[in-house]
């Protein structure tokens, strides 16, 4: 009977850590699919300060040169983002619920 009780307990899915790199004034990958609850690890390999700024206002992260910053995705949707200091740096996150 105990085995049946423990077998019925649902194990929650683990959130993933997604790495997005800024190097040579480019976000890589430029398009990625994630889920609410996933952690984004923003890795700036450039010698410049960069931002990851959502066009819809969902996030605005500043990443110093040669540093890594993390943030957790809290809202589903398709989010276009860019660097405020280098507006040609653009990318898209597709965030599933």
PDB file of C-alpha atoms in Angstrom:
ATOM      1  CA  UNK A   1       0.000   0.000   0.000  1.00  0.00           C
ATOM      2  CA  UNK A   2       2.839   2.430   0.797  1.00  0.00           C
ATOM      3  CA  UNK A   3       4.351   1.945  -2.668  1.00  0.00           C
ATOM      4  CA  UNK A   4       1.036   2.890  -4.247  1.00  0.00           C
ATOM      5  CA  UNK A   5       0.819   6.081  -2.204  1.00  0.00           C
ATOM      6  CA  UNK A   6       4.330   7.208  -3.090  1.00  0.00           C
ATOM      7  CA  UNK A   7       3.833   6.246  -6.728  1.00  0.00           C
ATOM      8  CA  UNK A   8       0.861   8.611  -6.941  1.00  0.00           C
ATOM      9  CA  UNK A   9       2.833  11.679  -5.860  1.00  0.00           C
ATOM     10  CA  UNK A  10       3.595  13.949  -8.786  1.00  0.00           C
ATOM     11  CA  UNK A  11       7.163  15.165  -9.105  1.00  0.00           C
ATOM     12  CA  UNK A  12       7.339  18.805 -10.196  1.00  0.00           C
ATOM     13  CA  UNK A  13       9.290  19.569 -13.351  1.00  0.00           C
ATOM     14  CA  UNK A  14      12.609  21.308 -12.795  1.00  0.00           C
ATOM     15  CA  UNK A  15      13.170  24.711 -14.293  1.00  0.00           C
ATOM     16  CA  UNK A  16      15.935  24.954 -16.854  1.00  0.00           C
ATOM     17  CA  UNK A  17      18.843  27.370 -16.996  1.00  0.00           C
ATOM     18  CA  UNK A  18      19.182  28.950 -20.423  1.00  0.00           C
ATOM     19  CA  UNK A  19      22.424  30.661 -21.404  1.00  0.00           C
ATOM     20  CA  UNK A  20      22.315  33.699 -23.664  1.00  0.00           C
ATOM     21  CA  UNK A  21      25.701  35.097 -24.623  1.00  0.00           C
ATOM     22  CA  UNK A  22      26.592  38.609 -25.708  1.00  0.00           C
ATOM     23  CA  UNK A  23      29.724  38.553 -27.834  1.00  0.00           C
ATOM     24  CA  UNK A  24      30.898  40.658 -30.766  1.00  0.00           C
ATOM     25  CA  UNK A  25      27.782  42.843 -30.328  1.00  0.00           C
ATOM     26  CA  UNK A  26      25.397  39.912 -30.923  1.00  0.00           C
ATOM     27  CA  UNK A  27      22.962  37.974 -28.711  1.00  0.00           C
ATOM     28  CA  UNK A  28      23.388  34.209 -29.160  1.00  0.00           C
ATOM     29  CA  UNK A  29      21.119  32.448 -29.688  1.00  0.00           C
ATOM     30  CA  UNK A  30      19.047  35.177 -31.337  1.00  0.00           C
ATOM     31  CA  UNK A  31      15.831  33.152 -30.947  1.00  0.00           C
ATOM     32  CA  UNK A  32      15.109  30.701 -28.160  1.00  0.00           C
ATOM     33  CA  UNK A  33      12.110  28.959 -26.599  1.00  0.00           C
ATOM     34  CA  UNK A  34      11.824  28.769 -22.813  1.00  0.00           C
ATOM     35  CA  UNK A  35       9.202  28.301 -20.099  1.00  0.00           C
ATOM     36  CA  UNK A  36       7.920  30.415 -17.233  1.00  0.00           C
ATOM     37  CA  UNK A  37      10.141  29.652 -14.237  1.00  0.00           C
ATOM     38  CA  UNK A  38      13.282  29.066 -16.310  1.00  0.00           C
ATOM     39  CA  UNK A  39      16.387  31.035 -15.395  1.00  0.00           C
ATOM     40  CA  UNK A  40      18.188  33.067 -18.029  1.00  0.00           C
ATOM     41  CA  UNK A  41      21.930  33.319 -17.540  1.00  0.00           C
ATOM     42  CA  UNK A  42      23.017  36.462 -19.397  1.00  0.00           C
ATOM     43  CA  UNK A  43      26.748  36.095 -20.195  1.00  0.00           C
ATOM     44  CA  UNK A  44      28.541  39.205 -21.431  1.00  0.00           C
ATOM     45  CA  UNK A  45      31.802  38.202 -23.132  1.00  0.00           C
ATOM     46  CA  UNK A  46      32.316  41.661 -24.636  1.00  0.00           C
ATOM     47  CA  UNK A  47      34.348  44.556 -23.235  1.00  0.00           C
ATOM     48  CA  UNK A  48      31.224  46.763 -23.359  1.00  0.00           C
ATOM     49  CA  UNK A  49      28.278  47.061 -20.971  1.00  0.00           C
ATOM     50  CA  UNK A  50      25.137  45.546 -22.486  1.00  0.00           C
ATOM     51  CA  UNK A  51      21.470  45.400 -21.545  1.00  0.00           C
ATOM     52  CA  UNK A  52      18.741  42.913 -22.281  1.00  0.00           C
ATOM     53  CA  UNK A  53      15.752  45.231 -22.493  1.00  0.00           C
ATOM     54  CA  UNK A  54      12.319  43.832 -23.348  1.00  0.00           C
ATOM     55  CA  UNK A  55      10.364  46.003 -25.770  1.00  0.00           C
ATOM     56  CA  UNK A  56       7.179  45.244 -23.788  1.00  0.00           C
ATOM     57  CA  UNK A  57       8.750  46.268 -20.457  1.00  0.00           C
ATOM     58  CA  UNK A  58       8.870  42.751 -18.933  1.00  0.00           C
ATOM     59  CA  UNK A  59      12.579  43.006 -18.075  1.00  0.00           C
ATOM     60  CA  UNK A  60      15.578  45.312 -18.286  1.00  0.00           C
ATOM     61  CA  UNK A  61      18.839  43.671 -17.235  1.00  0.00           C
ATOM     62  CA  UNK A  62      22.228  45.426 -17.272  1.00  0.00           C
ATOM     63  CA  UNK A  63      25.288  43.200 -17.691  1.00  0.00           C
ATOM     64  CA  UNK A  64      28.770  44.567 -17.030  1.00  0.00           C
ATOM     65  CA  UNK A  65      31.678  43.552 -19.302  1.00  0.00           C
ATOM     66  CA  UNK A  66      32.956  40.006 -18.691  1.00  0.00           C
ATOM     67  CA  UNK A  67      30.154  39.354 -16.137  1.00  0.00           C
ATOM     68  CA  UNK A  68      27.146  37.045 -15.844  1.00  0.00           C
ATOM     69  CA  UNK A  69      23.717  38.013 -14.476  1.00  0.00           C
ATOM     70  CA  UNK A  70      20.707  35.737 -13.942  1.00  0.00           C
ATOM     71  CA  UNK A  71      16.988  36.419 -14.050  1.00  0.00           C
ATOM     72  CA  UNK A  72      13.896  34.210 -13.795  1.00  0.00           C
ATOM     73  CA  UNK A  73      11.159  34.328 -16.435  1.00  0.00           C
ATOM     74  CA  UNK A  74       7.814  35.133 -14.831  1.00  0.00           C
ATOM     75  CA  UNK A  75       5.425  35.721 -17.728  1.00  0.00           C
ATOM     76  CA  UNK A  76       4.512  33.750 -20.865  1.00  0.00           C
ATOM     77  CA  UNK A  77       4.573  35.293 -24.318  1.00  0.00           C
ATOM     78  CA  UNK A  78       6.862  36.269 -27.151  1.00  0.00           C
ATOM     79  CA  UNK A  79       9.298  38.948 -26.050  1.00  0.00           C
ATOM     80  CA  UNK A  80      11.497  40.944 -28.388  1.00  0.00           C
ATOM     81  CA  UNK A  81      14.481  42.434 -26.605  1.00  0.00           C
ATOM     82  CA  UNK A  82      17.524  44.517 -27.462  1.00  0.00           C
ATOM     83  CA  UNK A  83      20.551  46.281 -25.955  1.00  0.00           C
ATOM     84  CA  UNK A  84      19.828  49.926 -25.084  1.00  0.00           C
ATOM     85  CA  UNK A  85      23.488  50.840 -25.739  1.00  0.00           C
ATOM     86  CA  UNK A  86      23.735  48.897 -29.015  1.00  0.00           C
ATOM     87  CA  UNK A  87      20.238  48.940 -30.600  1.00  0.00           C
ATOM     88  CA  UNK A  88      21.319  46.685 -33.482  1.00  0.00           C
ATOM     89  CA  UNK A  89      21.643  43.860 -30.941  1.00  0.00           C
ATOM     90  CA  UNK A  90      18.208  42.212 -31.081  1.00  0.00           C
ATOM     91  CA  UNK A  91      16.752  38.841 -30.114  1.00  0.00           C
ATOM     92  CA  UNK A  92      13.489  37.053 -29.281  1.00  0.00           C
ATOM     93  CA  UNK A  93      12.399  34.861 -26.369  1.00  0.00           C
ATOM     94  CA  UNK A  94       9.327  32.665 -26.781  1.00  0.00           C
ATOM     95  CA  UNK A  95       8.156  31.857 -23.253  1.00  0.00           C
ATOM     96  CA  UNK A  96       5.639  29.030 -22.785  1.00  0.00           C
ATOM     97  CA  UNK A  97       3.421  28.854 -19.670  1.00  0.00           C
TER      98      UNK A  97
END
